[in-house]
Coordinates of C-alpha atoms in Angstrom, one line a residue:
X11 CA 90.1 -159.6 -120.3
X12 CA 91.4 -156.7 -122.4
X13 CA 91.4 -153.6 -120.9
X14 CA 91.0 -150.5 -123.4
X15 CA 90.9 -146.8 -122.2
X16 CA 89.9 -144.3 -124.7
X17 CA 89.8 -140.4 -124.2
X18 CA 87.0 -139.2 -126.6
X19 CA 87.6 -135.9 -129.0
X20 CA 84.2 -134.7 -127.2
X21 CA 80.8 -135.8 -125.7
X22 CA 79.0 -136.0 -128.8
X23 CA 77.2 -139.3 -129.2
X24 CA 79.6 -140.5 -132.1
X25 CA 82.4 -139.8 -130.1
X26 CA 81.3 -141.4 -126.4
X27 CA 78.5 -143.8 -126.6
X28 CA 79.4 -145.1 -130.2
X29 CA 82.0 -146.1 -128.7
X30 CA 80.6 -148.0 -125.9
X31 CA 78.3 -149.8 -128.4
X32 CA 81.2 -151.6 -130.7
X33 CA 83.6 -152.8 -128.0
X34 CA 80.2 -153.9 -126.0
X35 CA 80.0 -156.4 -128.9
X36 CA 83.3 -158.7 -127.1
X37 CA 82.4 -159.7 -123.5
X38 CA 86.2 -160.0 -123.3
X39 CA 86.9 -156.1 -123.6
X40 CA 86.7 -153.9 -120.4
X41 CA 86.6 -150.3 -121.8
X42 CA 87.5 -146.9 -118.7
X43 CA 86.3 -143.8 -120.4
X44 CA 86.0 -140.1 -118.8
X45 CA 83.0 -139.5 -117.5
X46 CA 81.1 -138.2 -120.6
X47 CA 80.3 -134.7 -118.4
X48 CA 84.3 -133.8 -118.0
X49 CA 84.7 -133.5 -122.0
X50 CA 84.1 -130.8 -124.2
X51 CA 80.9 -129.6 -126.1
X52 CA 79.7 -127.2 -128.9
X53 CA 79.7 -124.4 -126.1
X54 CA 81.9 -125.7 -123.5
X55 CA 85.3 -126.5 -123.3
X56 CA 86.7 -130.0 -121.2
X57 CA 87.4 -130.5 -117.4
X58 CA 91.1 -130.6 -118.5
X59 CA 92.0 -131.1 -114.8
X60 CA 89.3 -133.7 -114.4
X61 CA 90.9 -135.2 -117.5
X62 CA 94.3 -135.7 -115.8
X63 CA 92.9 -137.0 -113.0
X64 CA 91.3 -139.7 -114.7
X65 CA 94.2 -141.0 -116.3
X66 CA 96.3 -140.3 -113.2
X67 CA 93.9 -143.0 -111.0
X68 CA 93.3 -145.4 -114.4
X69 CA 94.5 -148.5 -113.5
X70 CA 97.3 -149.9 -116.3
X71 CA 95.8 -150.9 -119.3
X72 CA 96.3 -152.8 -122.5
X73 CA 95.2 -149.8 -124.7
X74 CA 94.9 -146.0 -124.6
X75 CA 93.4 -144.0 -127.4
X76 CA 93.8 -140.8 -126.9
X77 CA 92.2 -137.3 -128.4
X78 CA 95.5 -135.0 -128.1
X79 CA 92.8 -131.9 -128.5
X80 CA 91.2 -132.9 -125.5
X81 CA 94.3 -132.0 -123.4
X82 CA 95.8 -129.7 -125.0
X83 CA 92.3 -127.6 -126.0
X84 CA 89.8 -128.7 -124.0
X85 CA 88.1 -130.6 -126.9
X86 CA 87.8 -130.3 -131.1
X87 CA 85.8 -127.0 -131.3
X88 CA 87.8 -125.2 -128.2
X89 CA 91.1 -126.3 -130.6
X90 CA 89.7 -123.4 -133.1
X91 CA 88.3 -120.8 -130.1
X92 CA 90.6 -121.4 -127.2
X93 CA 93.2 -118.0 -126.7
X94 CA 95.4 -120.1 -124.7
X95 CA 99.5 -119.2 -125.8
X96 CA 101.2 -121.9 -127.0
X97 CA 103.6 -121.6 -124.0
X98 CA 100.6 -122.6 -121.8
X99 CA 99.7 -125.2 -123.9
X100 CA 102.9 -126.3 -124.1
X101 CA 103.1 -126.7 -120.3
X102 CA 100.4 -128.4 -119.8
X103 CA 100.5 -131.1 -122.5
X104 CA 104.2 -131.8 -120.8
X105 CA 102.0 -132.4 -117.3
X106 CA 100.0 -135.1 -119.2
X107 CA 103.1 -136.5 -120.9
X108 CA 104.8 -137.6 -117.7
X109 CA 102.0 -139.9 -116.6
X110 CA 100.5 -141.3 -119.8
X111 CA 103.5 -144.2 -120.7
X112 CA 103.4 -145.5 -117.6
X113 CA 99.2 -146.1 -118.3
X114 CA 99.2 -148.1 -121.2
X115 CA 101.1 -150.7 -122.7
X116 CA 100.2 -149.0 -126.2
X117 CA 99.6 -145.4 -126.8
X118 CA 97.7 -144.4 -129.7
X119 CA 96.5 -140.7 -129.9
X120 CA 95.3 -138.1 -132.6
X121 CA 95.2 -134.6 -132.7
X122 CA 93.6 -132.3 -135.6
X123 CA 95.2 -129.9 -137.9
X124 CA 93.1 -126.6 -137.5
X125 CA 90.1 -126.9 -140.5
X126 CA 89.1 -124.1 -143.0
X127 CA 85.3 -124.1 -143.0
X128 CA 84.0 -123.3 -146.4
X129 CA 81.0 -120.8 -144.8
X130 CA 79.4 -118.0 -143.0
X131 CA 78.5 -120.3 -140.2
X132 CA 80.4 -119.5 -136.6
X133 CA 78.8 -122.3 -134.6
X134 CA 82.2 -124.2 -134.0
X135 CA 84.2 -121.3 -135.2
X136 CA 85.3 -118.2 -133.6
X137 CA 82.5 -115.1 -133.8
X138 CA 84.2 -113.1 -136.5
X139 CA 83.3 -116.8 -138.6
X140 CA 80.1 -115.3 -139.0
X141 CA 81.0 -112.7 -141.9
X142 CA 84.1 -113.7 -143.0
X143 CA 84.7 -117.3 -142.7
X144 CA 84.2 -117.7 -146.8
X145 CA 86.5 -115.1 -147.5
X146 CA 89.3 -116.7 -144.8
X147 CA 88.5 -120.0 -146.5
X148 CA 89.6 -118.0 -149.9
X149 CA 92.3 -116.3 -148.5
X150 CA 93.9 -119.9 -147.3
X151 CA 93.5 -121.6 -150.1
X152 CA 95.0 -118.9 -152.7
X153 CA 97.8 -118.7 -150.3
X154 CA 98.5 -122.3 -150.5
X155 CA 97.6 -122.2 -154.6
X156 CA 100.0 -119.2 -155.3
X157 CA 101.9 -120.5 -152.8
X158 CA 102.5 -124.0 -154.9
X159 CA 101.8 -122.3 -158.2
X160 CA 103.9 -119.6 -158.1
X161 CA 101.3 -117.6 -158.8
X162 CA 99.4 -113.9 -158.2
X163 CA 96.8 -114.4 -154.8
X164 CA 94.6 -111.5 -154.8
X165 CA 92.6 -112.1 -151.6
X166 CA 94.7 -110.7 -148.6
X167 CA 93.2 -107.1 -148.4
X168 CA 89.6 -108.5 -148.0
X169 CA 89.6 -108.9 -144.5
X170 CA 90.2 -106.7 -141.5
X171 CA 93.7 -107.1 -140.5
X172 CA 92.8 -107.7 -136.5
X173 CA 90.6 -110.6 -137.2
X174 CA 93.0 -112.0 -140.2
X175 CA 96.1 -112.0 -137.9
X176 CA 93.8 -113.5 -134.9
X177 CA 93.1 -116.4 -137.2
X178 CA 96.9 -116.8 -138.5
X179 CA 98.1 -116.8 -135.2
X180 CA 95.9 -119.2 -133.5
X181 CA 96.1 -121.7 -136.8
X182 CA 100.1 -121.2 -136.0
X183 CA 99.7 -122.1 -132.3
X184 CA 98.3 -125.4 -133.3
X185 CA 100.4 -125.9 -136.0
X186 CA 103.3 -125.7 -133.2
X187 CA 101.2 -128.3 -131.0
X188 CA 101.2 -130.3 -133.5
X189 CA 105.1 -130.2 -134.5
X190 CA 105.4 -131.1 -130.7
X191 CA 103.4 -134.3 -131.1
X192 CA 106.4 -135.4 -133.7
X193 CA 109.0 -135.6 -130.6
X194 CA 106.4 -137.6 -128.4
X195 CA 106.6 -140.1 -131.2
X196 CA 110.1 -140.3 -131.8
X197 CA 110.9 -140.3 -128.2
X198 CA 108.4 -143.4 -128.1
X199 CA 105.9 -141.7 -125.6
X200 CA 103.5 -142.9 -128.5
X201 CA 103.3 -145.9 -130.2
X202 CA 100.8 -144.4 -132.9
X203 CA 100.1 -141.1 -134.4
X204 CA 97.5 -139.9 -136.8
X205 CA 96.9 -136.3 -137.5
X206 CA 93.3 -135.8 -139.0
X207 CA 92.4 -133.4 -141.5
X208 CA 88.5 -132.5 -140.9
X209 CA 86.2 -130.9 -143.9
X210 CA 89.1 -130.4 -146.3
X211 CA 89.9 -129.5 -149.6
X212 CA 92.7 -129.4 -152.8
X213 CA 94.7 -126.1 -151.3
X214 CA 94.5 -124.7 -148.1
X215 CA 96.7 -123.6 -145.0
X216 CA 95.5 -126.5 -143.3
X217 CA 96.8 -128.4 -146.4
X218 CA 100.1 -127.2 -146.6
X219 CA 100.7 -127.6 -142.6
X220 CA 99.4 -131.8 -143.3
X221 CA 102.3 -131.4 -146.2
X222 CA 104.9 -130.1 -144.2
X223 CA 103.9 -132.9 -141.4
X224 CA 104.1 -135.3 -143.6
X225 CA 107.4 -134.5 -144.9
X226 CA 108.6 -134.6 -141.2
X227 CA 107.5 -137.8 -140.7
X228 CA 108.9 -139.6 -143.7
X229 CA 111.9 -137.6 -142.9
X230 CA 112.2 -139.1 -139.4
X231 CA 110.4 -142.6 -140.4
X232 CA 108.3 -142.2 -137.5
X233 CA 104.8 -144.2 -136.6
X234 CA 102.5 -141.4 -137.9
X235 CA 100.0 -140.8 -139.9
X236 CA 98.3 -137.9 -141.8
X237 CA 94.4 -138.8 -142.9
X238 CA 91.2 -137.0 -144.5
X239 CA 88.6 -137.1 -141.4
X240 CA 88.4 -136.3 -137.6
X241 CA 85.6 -138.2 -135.3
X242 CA 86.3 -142.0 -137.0
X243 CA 90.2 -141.6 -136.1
X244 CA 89.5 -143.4 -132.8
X245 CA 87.8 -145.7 -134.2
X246 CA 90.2 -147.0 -136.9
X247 CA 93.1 -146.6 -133.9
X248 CA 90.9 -149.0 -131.7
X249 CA 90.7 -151.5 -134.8
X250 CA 94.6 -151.0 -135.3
X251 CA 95.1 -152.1 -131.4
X252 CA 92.7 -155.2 -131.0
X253 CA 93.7 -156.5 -134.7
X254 CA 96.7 -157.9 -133.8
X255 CA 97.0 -161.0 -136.6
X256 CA 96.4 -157.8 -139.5
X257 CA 93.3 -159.4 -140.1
X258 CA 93.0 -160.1 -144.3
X259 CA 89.8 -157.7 -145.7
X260 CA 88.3 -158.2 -149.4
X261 CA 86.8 -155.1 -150.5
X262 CA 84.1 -155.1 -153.0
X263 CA 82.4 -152.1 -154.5
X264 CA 79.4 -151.0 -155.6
X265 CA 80.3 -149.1 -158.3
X266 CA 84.0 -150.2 -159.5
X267 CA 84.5 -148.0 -162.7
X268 CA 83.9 -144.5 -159.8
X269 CA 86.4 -145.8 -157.3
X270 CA 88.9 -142.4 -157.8
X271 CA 86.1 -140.0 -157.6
X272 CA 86.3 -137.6 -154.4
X273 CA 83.3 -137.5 -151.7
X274 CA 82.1 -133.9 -150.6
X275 CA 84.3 -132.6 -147.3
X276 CA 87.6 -134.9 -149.1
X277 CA 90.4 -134.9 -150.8
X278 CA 91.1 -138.1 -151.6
X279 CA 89.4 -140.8 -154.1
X280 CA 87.3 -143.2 -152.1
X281 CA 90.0 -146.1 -153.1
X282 CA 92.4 -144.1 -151.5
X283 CA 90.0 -143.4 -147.9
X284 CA 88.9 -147.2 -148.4
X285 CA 92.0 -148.6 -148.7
X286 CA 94.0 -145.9 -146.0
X287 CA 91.7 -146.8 -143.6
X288 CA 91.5 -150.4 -143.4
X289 CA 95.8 -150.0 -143.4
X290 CA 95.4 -147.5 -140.5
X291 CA 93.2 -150.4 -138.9
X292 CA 96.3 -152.6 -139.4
X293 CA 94.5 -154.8 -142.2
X294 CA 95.9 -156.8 -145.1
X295 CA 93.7 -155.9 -148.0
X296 CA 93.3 -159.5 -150.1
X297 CA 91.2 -160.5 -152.7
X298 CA 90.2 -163.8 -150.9
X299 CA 90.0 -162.7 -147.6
X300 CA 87.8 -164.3 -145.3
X301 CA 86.6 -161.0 -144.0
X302 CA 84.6 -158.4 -147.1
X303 CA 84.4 -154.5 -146.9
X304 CA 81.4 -153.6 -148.7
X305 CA 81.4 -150.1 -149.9
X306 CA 78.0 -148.7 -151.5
X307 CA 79.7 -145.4 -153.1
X308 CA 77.9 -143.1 -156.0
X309 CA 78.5 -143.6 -159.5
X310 CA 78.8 -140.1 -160.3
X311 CA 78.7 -137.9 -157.9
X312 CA 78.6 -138.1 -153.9
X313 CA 75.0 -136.8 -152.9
X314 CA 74.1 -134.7 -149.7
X315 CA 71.7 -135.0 -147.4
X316 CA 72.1 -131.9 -145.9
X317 CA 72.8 -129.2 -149.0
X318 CA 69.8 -130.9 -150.6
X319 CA 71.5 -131.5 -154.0
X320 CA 71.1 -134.6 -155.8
X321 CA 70.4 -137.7 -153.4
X322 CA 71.8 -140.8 -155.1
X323 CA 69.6 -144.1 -154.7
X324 CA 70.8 -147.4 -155.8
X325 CA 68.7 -148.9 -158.2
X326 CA 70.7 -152.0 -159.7
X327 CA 70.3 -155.2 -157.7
X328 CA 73.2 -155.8 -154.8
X329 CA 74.2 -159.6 -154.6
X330 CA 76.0 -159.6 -150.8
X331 CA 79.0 -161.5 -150.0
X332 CA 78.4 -165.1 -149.0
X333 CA 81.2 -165.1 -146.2
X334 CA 81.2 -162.4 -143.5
X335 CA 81.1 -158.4 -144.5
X336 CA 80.4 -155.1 -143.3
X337 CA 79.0 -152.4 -145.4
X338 CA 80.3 -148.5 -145.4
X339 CA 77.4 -146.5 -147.4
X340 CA 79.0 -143.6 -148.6
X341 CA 76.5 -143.4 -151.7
X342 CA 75.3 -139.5 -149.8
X343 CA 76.9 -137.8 -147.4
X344 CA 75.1 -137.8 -143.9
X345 CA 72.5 -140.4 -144.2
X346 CA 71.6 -143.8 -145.9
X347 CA 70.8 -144.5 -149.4
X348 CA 67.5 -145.6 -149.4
X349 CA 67.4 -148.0 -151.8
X350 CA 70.6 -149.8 -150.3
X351 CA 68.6 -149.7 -147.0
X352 CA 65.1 -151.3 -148.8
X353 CA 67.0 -153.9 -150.3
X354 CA 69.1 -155.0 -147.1
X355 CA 65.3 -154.8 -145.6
X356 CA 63.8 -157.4 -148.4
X357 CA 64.9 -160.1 -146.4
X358 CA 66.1 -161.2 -142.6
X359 CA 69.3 -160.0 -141.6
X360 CA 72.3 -162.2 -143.0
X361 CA 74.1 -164.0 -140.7
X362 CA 77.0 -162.6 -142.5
X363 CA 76.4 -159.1 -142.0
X364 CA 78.7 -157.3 -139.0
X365 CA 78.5 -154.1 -139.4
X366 CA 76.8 -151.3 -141.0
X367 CA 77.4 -147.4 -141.0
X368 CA 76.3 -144.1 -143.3
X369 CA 77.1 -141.2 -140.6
X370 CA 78.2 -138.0 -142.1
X371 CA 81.4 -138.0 -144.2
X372 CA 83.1 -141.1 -146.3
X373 CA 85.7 -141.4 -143.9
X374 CA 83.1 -141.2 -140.7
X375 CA 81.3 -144.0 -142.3
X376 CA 84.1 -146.3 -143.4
X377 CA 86.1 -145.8 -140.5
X378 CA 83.3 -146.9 -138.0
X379 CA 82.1 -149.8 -140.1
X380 CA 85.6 -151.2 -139.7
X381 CA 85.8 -151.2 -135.8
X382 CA 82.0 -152.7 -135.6
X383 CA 83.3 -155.0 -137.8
X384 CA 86.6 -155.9 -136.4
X385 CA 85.0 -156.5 -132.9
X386 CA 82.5 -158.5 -133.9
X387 CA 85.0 -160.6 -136.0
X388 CA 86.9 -161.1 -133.1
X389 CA 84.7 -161.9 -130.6
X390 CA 83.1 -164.7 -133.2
X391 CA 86.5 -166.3 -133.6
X392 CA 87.0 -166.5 -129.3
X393 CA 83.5 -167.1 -128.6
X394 CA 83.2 -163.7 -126.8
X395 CA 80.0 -162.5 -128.8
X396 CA 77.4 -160.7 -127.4
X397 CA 74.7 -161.1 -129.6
X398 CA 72.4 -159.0 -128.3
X399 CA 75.0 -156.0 -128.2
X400 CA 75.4 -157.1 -131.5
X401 CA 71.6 -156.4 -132.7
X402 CA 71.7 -153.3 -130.5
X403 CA 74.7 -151.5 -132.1
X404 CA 72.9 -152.2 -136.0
X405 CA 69.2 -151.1 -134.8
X406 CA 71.2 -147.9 -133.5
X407 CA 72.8 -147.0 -136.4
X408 CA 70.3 -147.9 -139.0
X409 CA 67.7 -145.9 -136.9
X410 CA 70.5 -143.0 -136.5
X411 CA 71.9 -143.0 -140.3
X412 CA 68.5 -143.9 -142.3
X413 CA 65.7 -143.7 -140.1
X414 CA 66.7 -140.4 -138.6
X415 CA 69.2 -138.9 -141.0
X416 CA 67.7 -139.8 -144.3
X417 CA 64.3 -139.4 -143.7
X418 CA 63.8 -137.1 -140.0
X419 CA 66.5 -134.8 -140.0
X420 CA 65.3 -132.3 -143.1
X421 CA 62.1 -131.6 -141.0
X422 CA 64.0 -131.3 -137.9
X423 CA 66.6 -128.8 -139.1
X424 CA 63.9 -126.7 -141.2
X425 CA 62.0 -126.5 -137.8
X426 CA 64.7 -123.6 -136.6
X427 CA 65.0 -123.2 -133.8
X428 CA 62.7 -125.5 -132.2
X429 CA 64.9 -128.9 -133.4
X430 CA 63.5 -130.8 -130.2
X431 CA 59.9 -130.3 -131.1
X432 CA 60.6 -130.7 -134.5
X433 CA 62.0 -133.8 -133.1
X434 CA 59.2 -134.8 -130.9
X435 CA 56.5 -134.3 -133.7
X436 CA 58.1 -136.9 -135.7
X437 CA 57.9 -139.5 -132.7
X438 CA 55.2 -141.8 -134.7
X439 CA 57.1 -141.8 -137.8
X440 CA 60.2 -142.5 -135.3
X441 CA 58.2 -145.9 -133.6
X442 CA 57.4 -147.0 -137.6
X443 CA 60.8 -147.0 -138.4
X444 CA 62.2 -148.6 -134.8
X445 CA 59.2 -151.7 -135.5
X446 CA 60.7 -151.8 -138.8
X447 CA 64.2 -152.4 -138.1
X448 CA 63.3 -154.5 -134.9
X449 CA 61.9 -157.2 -137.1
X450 CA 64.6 -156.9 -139.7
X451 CA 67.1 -158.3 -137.2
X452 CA 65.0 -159.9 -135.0
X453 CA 66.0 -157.5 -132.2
X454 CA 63.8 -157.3 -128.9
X455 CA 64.0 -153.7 -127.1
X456 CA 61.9 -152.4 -124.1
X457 CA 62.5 -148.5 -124.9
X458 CA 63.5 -146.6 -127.4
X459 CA 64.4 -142.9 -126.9
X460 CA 65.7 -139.4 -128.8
X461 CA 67.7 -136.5 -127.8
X462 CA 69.4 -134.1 -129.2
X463 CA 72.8 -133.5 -127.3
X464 CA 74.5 -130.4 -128.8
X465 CA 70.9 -128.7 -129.5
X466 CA 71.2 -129.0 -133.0
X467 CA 70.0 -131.3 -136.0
X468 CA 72.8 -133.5 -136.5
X469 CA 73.3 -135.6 -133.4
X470 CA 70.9 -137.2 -132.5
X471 CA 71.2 -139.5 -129.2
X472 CA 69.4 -142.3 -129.7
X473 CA 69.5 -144.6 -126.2
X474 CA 68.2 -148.2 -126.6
X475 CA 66.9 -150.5 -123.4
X476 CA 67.0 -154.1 -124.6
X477 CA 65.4 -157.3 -123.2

C-alpha cells in the first residue's frame, strides 16, 4: 500500500476533492489529507495550528506534498492579505520544519511567488486592489521593463505612497519566505521544490523575483523548480512521486504549426508548459512511447470563456491515438471546446482514453490531465484499477469543465449576486448534460449534486454517489 499525504494550497474543490478523485483511481494508494475545514478559503485564512497538528499525529508515509503557503500564510489568498512580519513567519515555518523530515520518506512542497493581478478586482487581493490594482500591475511591470531595458518608468507617482509601500513590503516579505525555502532544499529537508508563478506575464516584480530564484538555484544546483501556474503544482508533484520508472509520454498535438504561441494568464509557449510539465511529473518525453499526451490547443489564438472574446471550436476531424492517451484541452481558457467534446461524444468512450481535463488555465489543465493519467497507468499495469473511480473522476470533470464551464457558468456569473439560484435554475439543463455523459462512458450514478463552495461562479463542487 502506498501511503501519500498531501497538504492542499486551500479548500477549493480543485485543490481537496480533485485530489481525492485521481489517487481513488489505484486501490493500492492510501491518501491522509487535513480535514478540508482546517484550510484556508476566499475569506478565511487556515487552522495553522490545526495544520501542525495533523502532520505532528500523521503516521510516516511514503509521500508528502506539501502547500508551503498553507503554513506559512494560512492558504494562497491570505499569502497576498496576511500582515504577519516576516520574523513571525519566519518562526513559525521553523516549528513545522522540525517535524516534517521525520513524516515522509519524500518531501515535495511548493510555495507561490506573490502574483500581479491585471485588474480592479480585490476579491483575493488586499482592499486598496479595488482602485488601484491596474495601476500597481503597471507600476510592476515598468519597473521590471526599465528595470531590464534600461529604460525611463513613468508610473511611480500614480499611486498613493501608503498603499504602494504596503504592497512593496508585503511582496518583499514573501519574496524573503521564499529565499528561505532555498536553504530547506539544500539542507535536504526537501527532496522537491517548485515555486509557482500564478496569472503572470512578460515583466513584472513577480517576474524578476522567479529570475533572481532561478539564478539561485542554478547557482546552488539545487532540486527546484520555477513554473507558470499555481493550483496543478500538486498535482504534477504527486505524478513526479508515484512515477518512479520516468514513465515514456508521446505527445501529439492538435495544431503542430501554433505550438510556441502563449495561452492567456502565461508566459511561456504551450511546448514549453507541455513539455515542463510532463519533466516536472518525472516523464521521458518519446516519440514511441507507450503512453500519448493529447493536447487540443488553438491555432491562433487561446479563447476565453470568461472575458467572452473569441471561443475557439475545433472543426477539423481528430483521429485519437490507438494506444493509451489523455487529453489536456487548452483550445479556451476555463472550459471545454465544444466541438472537441461532440466529437469525443460521437462514439463510446475508448478504452484508451485515461484522462481528460479543460479547468481554467493551460497549465491547470495539463497539469491535472497528467496525474489522472499517471494513476490510472499505474494502477492498469499492477492490476490496482478501480474502474468505477475511474468513470467517476471523467463524468466529474467533463460535467465540471464542459457541462458546467462551457455552457452554465456565463448564466451563473451574469446572475450577480444570486450565483446559487442562478445555479439552481439551470438544474434541468444540468440532469441533460449528467444523462449525457452517463451513457458516453457507460457510468451508473445514484446522485448527482452542485454547490458552489467559495460563493462565486468559478468552483463549482460537483459531488457524485455511484452504484
Amino acid at each position: 500500500m502506498k501511503k501519500i499525504a498531501v497538504v492542499p494550497i486551500d479548500n477549493r474543490p480543485i485543490c481537496y476533492t480533485l485530489v481525492e478523485d485521481i489517487l481513488a483511481q489505484d486501490k493500492n494508494i492510501k491518501l491522509f489529507m487535513p480535514e478540508r475545514d482546517l484550510l484556508g478559503g476566499l475569506t478565511k485564512q487556515a487552522n495553522i495550528q490545526g495544520i501542525y497538528d495533523f502532520i505532528k499525529n500523521l503516521e510516516k508515509v511514503d509521500v508528502l506534498v506539501i502547500s508551503l503557503d498553507t503554513i506559512a500564510y494560512g492558504g494562497l489568498v491570505s499569502s497576498r492579505r496576511c500582515p504577519e512580519a516576516f520574523e513571525e513567519i519566519k518562526e513559525r515555518l521553523l516549528k513545522f520544519k522540525k517535524i516534517i523530515r521525520e513524516k515522509a520518506k519524500k518531501i515535495l512542497a511548493f510555495s507561490s511567488i506573490m502574483r500581479i493581478s491585471n485588474n480592479n478586482i480585490n476579491e483575493e487581493e488586499k482592499e486598496y486592489w479595488a482602485q488601484w490594482g491596474k495601476r500597481i500591475f503597471e507600476f510592476s511591470y515598468y519597473q521590471h521593463k526599465s528595470r531590464k531595458e534600461k529604460s525611463y518608468n513613468c508610473v511611480y507617482n500614480q499611486i498613493p505612497e501608503n498603499i504602494l509601500n504596503d504592497y512593496l513590503d508585503t511582496r518583499k516579505r514573501n519574496f524573503d519566505i521564499n529565499k528561505l525555502y532555498l536553504d530547506w532544499i539544500e539542507d535536504k529537508t526537501l527532496d522537491t521544490l517548485v515555486f509557482s508563478k500564478d496569472d503572470t506575464g512578460q515583466y513584472g516584480l513577480n517576474v524578476e523575483e522567479a529570475e533572481f530564484l532561478e539564478k539561485e538555484i542554478n547557482n546552488r544546483k539545487l532540486n527546484a523548480f520555477i513554473k507558470t501556474g499555481a493550483d496543478e503544482i500538486p498535482l504534477t508533484l504527486l505524478a513526479r512521486a508515484l512515477n518512479e520508472e520516468n514513465i515514456g509520454v508521446e505527445i501529439c498535438y492538435v495544431y503542430k504549426n501554433s505550438i510556441n504561441k502563449i495561452s492567456k494568464y502565461e508566459d511561456i509557449s504551450i511546448k514549453d508548459c507541455v513539455e515542463g510539465q510532463l519533466m516536472l511529473a518525472g516523464c521521458k518525453i518519446s516519440k514511441n512511447a507507450d503512453l500519448v499526451c493529447f493536447i487540443s490547443n488553438f491555432e491562433f489564438e487561446q479563447g476565453d470563456y470568461v472575458l467572452g472574446k473569441e471561443i475557439n471550436r475545433l472543426s477539423k476531424e481528430i483521429i485519437f491515438p490507438d494506444k493509451q492517451y489523455f487529453i489536456a484541452d487548452i483550445s479556451n481558457a476555463n472550459g471545454a471546446d465544444c466541438g472537441l467534446v461532440e466529437q469525443m461524444l460521437s462514439h463510446k468512450i475508448d478504452k484508451n482514453l485515461i484522462g481528460f481535463c479543460a479547468y481554467n488555465t493551460s497549465a491547470n489543465s495539463i497539469g491535472c490531465a497528467i496525474l489522472s493519467a499517471m494513476v490510472n497507468y499505474i494502477a492498469k499495469k499492477n492490476n490496482t484499477l478501480d474502474k468505477n473511480a475511474f468513470k467517476k473522476l471523467l463524468f466529474i470533470r467533463l460535467m465540471d469543465d464542459w457541462a458546467y464551464q462551457t455552457n452554465i457558468r456565463k448564466f451563473v456569473r451574469e446572475s450577480l449576486p444570486n450565483f446559487i439560484q442562478a445555479l439552481n435554475e439551470k438544474n434541468e439543463d444540468l440532469k441533460k448534460f449528467e444523462k449525457i455523459i452517463a451513457n458516453y462512458i457507460n457510468f451508473k450514478y445514484n446522485s448527482v449534486s452542485y454547490s458552489l463552495p467559495w460563493g462565486r461562479s468559478f468552483e463549482a463542487e460537483i459531488n457524485v454517489k455511484y452504484i
